[in-house]
Short mmCIF file of C-alpha atoms in Angstrom, two decimals:
data_model
loop_
_atom_site.label_atom_id
_atom_site.label_comp_id
_atom_site.label_asym_id
_atom_site.label_seq_id
_atom_site.Cartn_x
_atom_site.Cartn_y
_atom_site.Cartn_z
CA MET Q 1 10.95 -36.90 17.91
CA PRO Q 2 7.33 -35.91 17.00
CA LEU Q 3 7.98 -32.40 18.40
CA VAL Q 4 11.06 -32.07 16.18
CA LEU Q 5 9.05 -33.09 13.11
CA VAL Q 6 6.32 -30.57 13.97
CA ALA Q 7 8.94 -27.82 14.40
CA VAL Q 8 10.55 -28.66 11.04
CA LEU Q 9 7.14 -28.70 9.34
CA LEU Q 10 6.27 -25.27 10.75
CA LEU Q 11 9.66 -23.90 9.64
CA LEU Q 12 9.20 -25.20 6.09
CA THR Q 13 5.67 -23.78 5.98
CA ALA Q 14 6.94 -20.35 7.01
CA CYS Q 15 9.50 -20.46 4.20
CA GLY Q 16 6.96 -21.38 1.52
CA GLY Q 17 7.12 -19.80 -1.91
CA GLY Q 18 5.14 -16.75 -3.07
CA PRO Q 19 3.96 -14.82 -4.80
CA PHE Q 20 3.57 -12.20 -2.09
CA PRO Q 21 2.61 -8.95 -3.89
CA GLN Q 22 2.49 -7.00 -0.62
CA SER Q 23 5.67 -8.28 1.00
CA ILE Q 24 7.99 -5.87 2.83
CA PHE Q 25 10.93 -8.18 2.12
CA THR Q 26 11.33 -7.18 -1.54
CA PRO Q 27 12.39 -3.52 -1.36
CA GLN Q 28 12.25 -1.78 -4.74
CA SER Q 29 13.00 1.84 -3.79
CA ASP Q 30 15.40 3.88 -1.69
CA PHE Q 31 12.65 4.40 0.91
CA SER Q 32 11.88 0.70 1.31
CA ARG Q 33 15.58 -0.20 1.40
CA ASP Q 34 16.11 2.21 4.30
CA LEU Q 35 13.25 0.55 6.17
CA ASP Q 36 14.57 -2.91 5.33
CA GLU Q 37 18.05 -2.08 6.64
CA LEU Q 38 16.58 -0.64 9.84
CA PHE Q 39 14.48 -3.76 10.34
CA LYS Q 40 17.49 -6.02 9.88
CA THR Q 41 19.54 -3.94 12.35
CA ILE Q 42 16.87 -4.05 15.07
CA PHE Q 43 16.16 -7.72 14.39
CA ALA Q 44 19.86 -8.58 14.77
CA TRP Q 45 19.97 -6.87 18.17
CA ALA Q 46 16.75 -8.62 19.20
CA VAL Q 47 18.18 -12.01 18.21
CA GLY Q 48 21.38 -11.28 20.13
CA VAL Q 49 19.47 -10.32 23.29
CA PHE Q 50 17.23 -13.38 22.96
CA VAL Q 51 20.18 -15.76 22.57
CA LEU Q 52 22.05 -14.21 25.51
CA VAL Q 53 19.07 -14.24 27.86
CA GLU Q 54 17.98 -17.76 26.94
CA THR Q 55 21.56 -19.05 27.29
CA LEU Q 56 21.90 -17.57 30.77
CA LEU Q 57 18.48 -18.92 31.68
CA LEU Q 58 19.42 -22.46 30.59
CA ILE Q 59 22.74 -22.23 32.48
CA ALA Q 60 20.90 -21.16 35.61
CA ILE Q 61 18.34 -23.96 35.25
CA VAL Q 62 21.00 -26.63 34.85
CA ARG Q 63 23.60 -25.35 37.32
CA PHE Q 64 21.33 -24.23 40.12
CA ARG Q 65 18.51 -26.75 39.88
CA ALA Q 66 17.34 -28.41 43.08
CA ARG Q 67 19.11 -31.68 43.87
CA ALA Q 68 18.16 -34.35 46.39
CA GLY Q 69 20.10 -33.80 49.58
CA GLY Q 70 21.57 -30.52 48.33
CA PRO Q 71 21.85 -27.40 50.49
CA THR Q 72 19.19 -24.72 50.51
CA PRO Q 73 20.10 -21.99 48.01
CA LYS Q 74 21.25 -18.73 49.53
CA PRO Q 75 19.96 -15.50 47.95
CA VAL Q 76 22.57 -13.00 46.82
CA HIS Q 77 21.99 -9.27 47.42
CA GLY Q 78 23.86 -6.17 46.39
CA HIS Q 79 26.05 -7.54 43.60
CA THR Q 80 27.30 -4.18 42.36
CA LEU Q 81 28.90 -5.38 39.11
CA LEU Q 82 25.80 -7.32 38.08
CA GLU Q 83 23.54 -4.35 38.75
CA ILE Q 84 25.79 -2.00 36.79
CA GLY Q 85 26.01 -4.54 33.95
CA TRP Q 86 22.28 -5.14 33.53
CA THR Q 87 21.65 -1.39 33.71
CA LEU Q 88 24.30 -0.30 31.20
CA ALA Q 89 23.81 -3.14 28.70
CA PRO Q 90 20.14 -2.31 27.86
CA ALA Q 91 21.00 1.41 27.74
CA LEU Q 92 23.78 0.79 25.21
CA ILE Q 93 21.55 -1.49 23.13
CA LEU Q 94 18.87 1.24 23.03
CA VAL Q 95 21.50 3.72 21.83
CA PHE Q 96 22.63 1.36 19.06
CA ILE Q 97 18.98 0.97 18.02
CA SER Q 98 17.90 4.59 18.38
CA VAL Q 99 20.71 6.09 16.28
CA PRO Q 100 19.84 4.23 13.02
CA THR Q 101 16.13 4.64 13.80
CA ILE Q 102 16.39 8.44 14.08
CA ARG Q 103 18.59 8.56 10.97
CA THR Q 104 15.97 6.55 9.02
CA VAL Q 105 13.13 8.74 10.32
CA PHE Q 106 14.83 11.84 8.92
CA ALA Q 107 15.81 10.07 5.68
CA THR Q 108 12.19 9.04 5.03
CA ALA Q 109 10.52 12.23 6.24
CA GLY Q 110 9.11 12.98 2.79
CA HIS Q 111 11.54 15.62 1.55
CA ALA Q 112 12.34 15.05 -2.12
CA PRO Q 113 15.20 16.77 -4.00
CA ALA Q 114 14.58 19.71 -6.29
CA GLY Q 115 13.00 18.74 -9.58
CA ALA Q 116 11.10 15.75 -8.16
CA LEU Q 117 7.86 14.76 -9.83
CA ARG Q 118 5.07 15.93 -7.54
CA GLY Q 119 1.86 13.99 -7.18
CA GLU Q 120 -1.22 14.24 -4.98
CA VAL Q 121 -3.18 11.38 -3.44
CA ILE Q 122 -6.74 11.79 -2.19
CA GLY Q 123 -8.26 8.93 -0.22
CA HIS Q 124 -11.99 8.19 -0.54
CA GLN Q 125 -14.24 5.47 0.83
CA TRP Q 126 -13.04 3.20 -0.82
CA TRP Q 127 -10.92 4.29 -3.75
CA TRP Q 128 -7.91 6.48 -4.54
CA GLY Q 129 -7.71 9.67 -6.54
CA TYR Q 130 -4.41 10.93 -8.02
CA ARG Q 131 -3.41 14.30 -9.43
CA TYR Q 132 -0.22 15.43 -11.19
CA PRO Q 133 -0.34 19.26 -10.91
CA ALA Q 134 2.74 19.94 -13.06
CA LEU Q 135 1.47 17.63 -15.81
CA GLY Q 136 -2.14 18.81 -15.71
CA ILE Q 137 -3.62 15.32 -15.45
CA SER Q 138 -5.44 13.15 -12.95
CA ALA Q 139 -6.20 9.45 -12.53
CA SER Q 140 -8.11 7.08 -10.29
CA ASN Q 141 -7.03 3.93 -8.45
CA GLU Q 142 -3.88 3.34 -10.52
CA LEU Q 143 -0.79 5.45 -9.81
CA HIS Q 144 1.68 5.63 -12.71
CA LEU Q 145 5.29 6.70 -12.05
CA PRO Q 146 8.55 6.89 -14.04
CA VAL Q 147 11.39 4.61 -12.94
CA ARG Q 148 14.48 6.00 -11.15
CA THR Q 149 12.83 9.41 -10.77
CA ALA Q 150 12.46 11.19 -7.44
CA ILE Q 151 8.79 11.27 -6.46
CA GLN Q 152 7.15 13.63 -3.95
CA VAL Q 153 3.64 12.48 -3.01
CA GLU Q 154 1.33 14.75 -1.01
CA MET Q 155 -1.61 13.04 0.66
CA THR Q 156 -4.94 14.02 2.15
CA SER Q 157 -8.38 12.50 2.62
CA ALA Q 158 -11.81 13.43 1.33
CA ASP Q 159 -13.55 11.79 4.29
CA VAL Q 160 -12.16 9.53 7.06
CA ILE Q 161 -8.55 8.64 7.86
CA HIS Q 162 -6.88 6.34 5.32
CA SER Q 163 -3.29 5.12 5.06
CA PHE Q 164 -1.27 4.80 1.85
CA TRP Q 165 0.92 1.69 1.90
CA VAL Q 166 2.84 0.08 -0.97
CA PRO Q 167 5.25 -2.27 0.88
CA SER Q 168 7.79 -2.66 -1.93
CA LEU Q 169 8.03 1.07 -2.59
CA ALA Q 170 7.07 3.12 0.45
CA GLY Q 171 6.08 2.87 4.08
CA LYS Q 172 2.74 3.85 5.50
CA ARG Q 173 1.51 7.44 5.52
CA ASP Q 174 -1.84 8.49 6.96
CA LEU Q 175 -4.27 10.54 4.88
CA ILE Q 176 -6.20 12.97 7.10
CA GLN Q 177 -8.90 15.38 5.99
CA GLY Q 178 -7.70 18.98 6.15
CA ARG Q 179 -4.05 17.99 6.52
CA THR Q 180 -1.29 17.16 4.02
CA ASN Q 181 1.25 14.43 4.74
CA ARG Q 182 4.16 13.66 2.43
CA ILE Q 183 6.23 10.74 1.31
CA ALA Q 184 9.19 10.69 -1.10
CA PHE Q 185 10.90 7.80 -2.83
CA ARG Q 186 12.63 6.69 -6.02
CA ALA Q 187 11.55 3.38 -7.58
CA ASP Q 188 14.43 1.11 -8.67
CA SER Q 189 12.79 -0.93 -11.41
CA THR Q 190 9.75 -1.05 -13.64
CA GLY Q 191 6.84 -3.26 -12.74
CA GLU Q 192 3.47 -3.49 -11.07
CA TYR Q 193 3.36 -2.98 -7.30
CA TRP Q 194 0.33 -3.60 -5.12
CA GLY Q 195 -0.64 -1.83 -1.95
CA GLN Q 196 -3.45 -1.42 0.51
CA CYS Q 197 -5.13 1.09 2.76
CA ALA Q 198 -3.53 0.34 6.14
CA GLU Q 199 -5.91 2.30 8.39
CA PHE Q 200 -9.37 0.93 9.14
CA CYS Q 201 -11.73 3.23 7.26
CA GLY Q 202 -15.07 1.46 7.13
CA VAL Q 203 -16.83 -1.68 6.04
CA SER Q 204 -14.86 -2.07 2.79
CA HIS Q 205 -11.48 -1.13 4.24
CA ALA Q 206 -10.04 -4.51 3.19
CA ASN Q 207 -11.25 -3.85 -0.37
CA MET Q 208 -9.43 -0.52 -0.68
CA ARG Q 209 -6.50 -1.73 -2.70
CA LEU Q 210 -4.12 0.28 -4.83
CA ARG Q 211 -1.92 -0.44 -7.83
CA VAL Q 212 1.28 1.39 -8.71
CA VAL Q 213 2.70 1.03 -12.22
CA VAL Q 214 6.36 2.01 -12.54
CA GLU Q 215 7.30 2.55 -16.20
CA SER Q 216 10.26 3.62 -18.28
CA ASP Q 217 10.47 7.34 -19.07
CA SER Q 218 9.06 6.79 -22.54
CA GLY Q 219 6.31 4.50 -21.27
CA PHE Q 220 5.31 7.02 -18.62
CA GLN Q 221 5.25 9.82 -21.18
CA ARG Q 222 2.96 7.76 -23.45
CA TRP Q 223 0.61 7.25 -20.50
CA VAL Q 224 0.67 11.00 -19.75
CA ASP Q 225 -0.15 11.79 -23.39
CA ARG Q 226 -3.10 9.39 -23.29
CA GLN Q 227 -4.44 11.01 -20.13
CA ARG Q 228 -4.15 14.47 -21.65
CA ALA Q 229 -5.99 13.47 -24.80
CA ALA Q 230 -9.77 13.67 -24.88
CA PRO Q 231 -11.61 10.34 -25.07
CA VAL Q 232 -12.15 9.19 -28.63
CA ALA Q 233 -15.66 10.02 -29.84
CA PRO Q 234 -17.71 6.89 -30.61
CA ALA Q 235 -18.34 6.08 -34.25
CA ARG Q 236 -21.75 7.16 -35.48
CA GLY Q 237 -24.31 4.36 -35.25
CA SER Q 238 -22.02 2.13 -33.16
CA ILE Q 239 -22.91 0.37 -29.92
CA GLU Q 240 -20.44 2.69 -28.18
CA GLU Q 241 -22.42 5.75 -29.37
CA THR Q 242 -25.60 4.14 -28.06
CA GLY Q 243 -23.84 3.55 -24.73
CA GLN Q 244 -22.76 7.18 -24.58
CA GLN Q 245 -26.35 8.34 -25.10
CA ILE Q 246 -27.58 6.01 -22.37
CA PHE Q 247 -24.80 7.20 -20.05
CA ARG Q 248 -25.84 10.84 -20.63
CA ARG Q 249 -29.41 10.17 -19.44
CA SER Q 250 -28.59 7.69 -16.66
CA ALA Q 251 -27.80 8.30 -12.98
CA CYS Q 252 -24.09 7.74 -13.79
CA ILE Q 253 -23.74 11.29 -15.05
CA GLY Q 254 -24.51 12.67 -11.59
CA CYS Q 255 -21.35 11.16 -10.02
CA HIS Q 256 -18.69 10.50 -12.65
CA THR Q 257 -16.65 12.72 -14.95
CA ILE Q 258 -16.07 11.85 -18.60
CA ALA Q 259 -14.30 14.62 -20.50
CA GLY Q 260 -16.73 16.28 -22.89
CA VAL Q 261 -19.72 14.40 -21.46
CA SER Q 262 -20.04 15.09 -17.73
CA THR Q 263 -18.18 16.95 -14.96
CA ALA Q 264 -19.46 15.41 -11.69
CA LYS Q 265 -16.79 14.74 -9.03
CA VAL Q 266 -18.44 12.32 -6.59
CA GLY Q 267 -16.95 9.09 -7.93
CA PRO Q 268 -13.79 8.21 -9.91
CA ASP Q 269 -13.10 9.99 -13.20
CA LEU Q 270 -14.11 7.63 -16.02
CA SER Q 271 -12.55 9.58 -18.91
CA HIS Q 272 -9.97 6.83 -19.54
CA VAL Q 273 -11.43 3.94 -17.56
CA GLY Q 274 -11.11 1.61 -20.57
CA GLY Q 275 -7.32 1.93 -20.39
CA ARG Q 276 -7.08 0.86 -16.75
CA ALA Q 277 -6.21 -2.67 -15.76
CA THR Q 278 -8.52 -2.64 -12.74
CA ILE Q 279 -11.81 -1.19 -11.51
CA ALA Q 280 -13.58 -0.73 -8.16
CA GLY Q 281 -10.56 0.53 -6.26
CA ALA Q 282 -8.22 -2.01 -7.91
CA LEU Q 283 -10.44 -4.82 -6.61
CA PHE Q 284 -11.31 -6.43 -9.96
CA ARG Q 285 -9.62 -6.78 -13.32
CA ASN Q 286 -11.14 -4.48 -15.91
CA THR Q 287 -13.05 -6.89 -18.11
CA PRO Q 288 -16.52 -6.54 -19.69
CA GLU Q 289 -17.78 -9.22 -17.33
CA SER Q 290 -16.47 -7.47 -14.19
CA LEU Q 291 -17.72 -4.08 -15.36
CA THR Q 292 -21.16 -5.53 -16.09
CA ARG Q 293 -21.41 -7.04 -12.61
CA TRP Q 294 -20.13 -3.82 -11.03
CA ILE Q 295 -22.67 -1.59 -12.79
CA THR Q 296 -25.50 -4.01 -12.07
CA ASN Q 297 -24.97 -4.27 -8.31
CA ALA Q 298 -21.80 -2.70 -6.92
CA PRO Q 299 -22.80 -3.05 -3.21
CA ALA Q 300 -23.02 -6.82 -3.63
CA LEU Q 301 -19.36 -6.89 -4.74
CA LYS Q 302 -18.01 -4.21 -2.38
CA PRO Q 303 -20.04 -3.76 0.81
CA GLY Q 304 -20.79 -0.17 1.78
CA VAL Q 305 -19.84 1.32 -1.58
CA LEU Q 306 -21.70 4.57 -2.32
CA MET Q 307 -22.58 3.57 -5.88
CA PRO Q 308 -26.15 2.14 -5.89
CA PRO Q 309 -27.30 -0.64 -8.25
CA GLN Q 310 -28.02 0.81 -11.68
CA ASN Q 311 -31.30 0.25 -13.45
CA LEU Q 312 -29.68 -0.92 -16.67
CA ARG Q 313 -30.47 -4.23 -18.28
CA GLY Q 314 -29.97 -6.18 -21.49
CA ALA Q 315 -28.90 -4.20 -24.54
CA ASP Q 316 -28.68 -0.91 -22.63
CA LEU Q 317 -26.26 -2.40 -20.10
CA ALA Q 318 -24.15 -4.01 -22.83
CA ALA Q 319 -23.98 -0.68 -24.70
CA VAL Q 320 -22.82 1.27 -21.61
CA VAL Q 321 -20.17 -1.37 -20.88
CA ALA Q 322 -18.93 -1.19 -24.49
CA TYR Q 323 -18.80 2.61 -24.29
CA LEU Q 324 -16.80 2.61 -21.04
CA GLN Q 325 -14.45 -0.08 -22.32
CA SER Q 326 -13.75 2.06 -25.38
#
């Protein structure tokens, strides 16, 4: 009885409620649905094989167990039908598994239909860069996409191998320096989808998160228009203008781009950082408090990050944060 209670408890624990933002069991695109159907097919065959084998094993244990005073079991050799059966059965099962697997491999090979929205993903230690060549815009850490639109994403790395993985939308694709890999999908519904780098890439690999925002056509177009527009100039005499002046003479200008202010390409583009929901490779929510802590000592929050602690304090730090938030 105690073993039954333990088994029931473990079962109920496994079926606990979410939320699970990186679950593969909530497909929200054609790509993820193909993978989900393949998983269910293979799992069904695995369950069938398990049940059959365990049933035969239990029958053998009960029927042929040693009994007091019973005769010595006689081994059986050369049972032709049995040998043919246990050779053909696995071969047929492999065929039934391989056919849908090969079909899914070709269906998810990364070939999008004509007219698909093309995007580029560049993996960095430990953040993501995005470009939309046809739209003439770029972004960092947050990928925005229109709903029910075919997407073709081309991926490469600026340093080590990374792996792009958004479980609800698309399977894993490696990002390799000097090589371009592709993935194509069509998101079913609007929403916020979380992902992760799925290839160990250094000390902050676990902190290399990504956020995909799927929007309506009009919502996506508004986002595109905002990215195309130059950052709003700070009002004269405001704390934001003071922050801009401090930014111009600080070490920040050597690594980050802000349209009309700096053109460095080492770190993420900060031209529209105030409009992003997250910072630091989607690790923290974009709030003045998080941004202050990040600027003050980024390595303490994200080990191994290339951004050193900034020598900004008090009013100067508050002004830079206000400028970036604007």
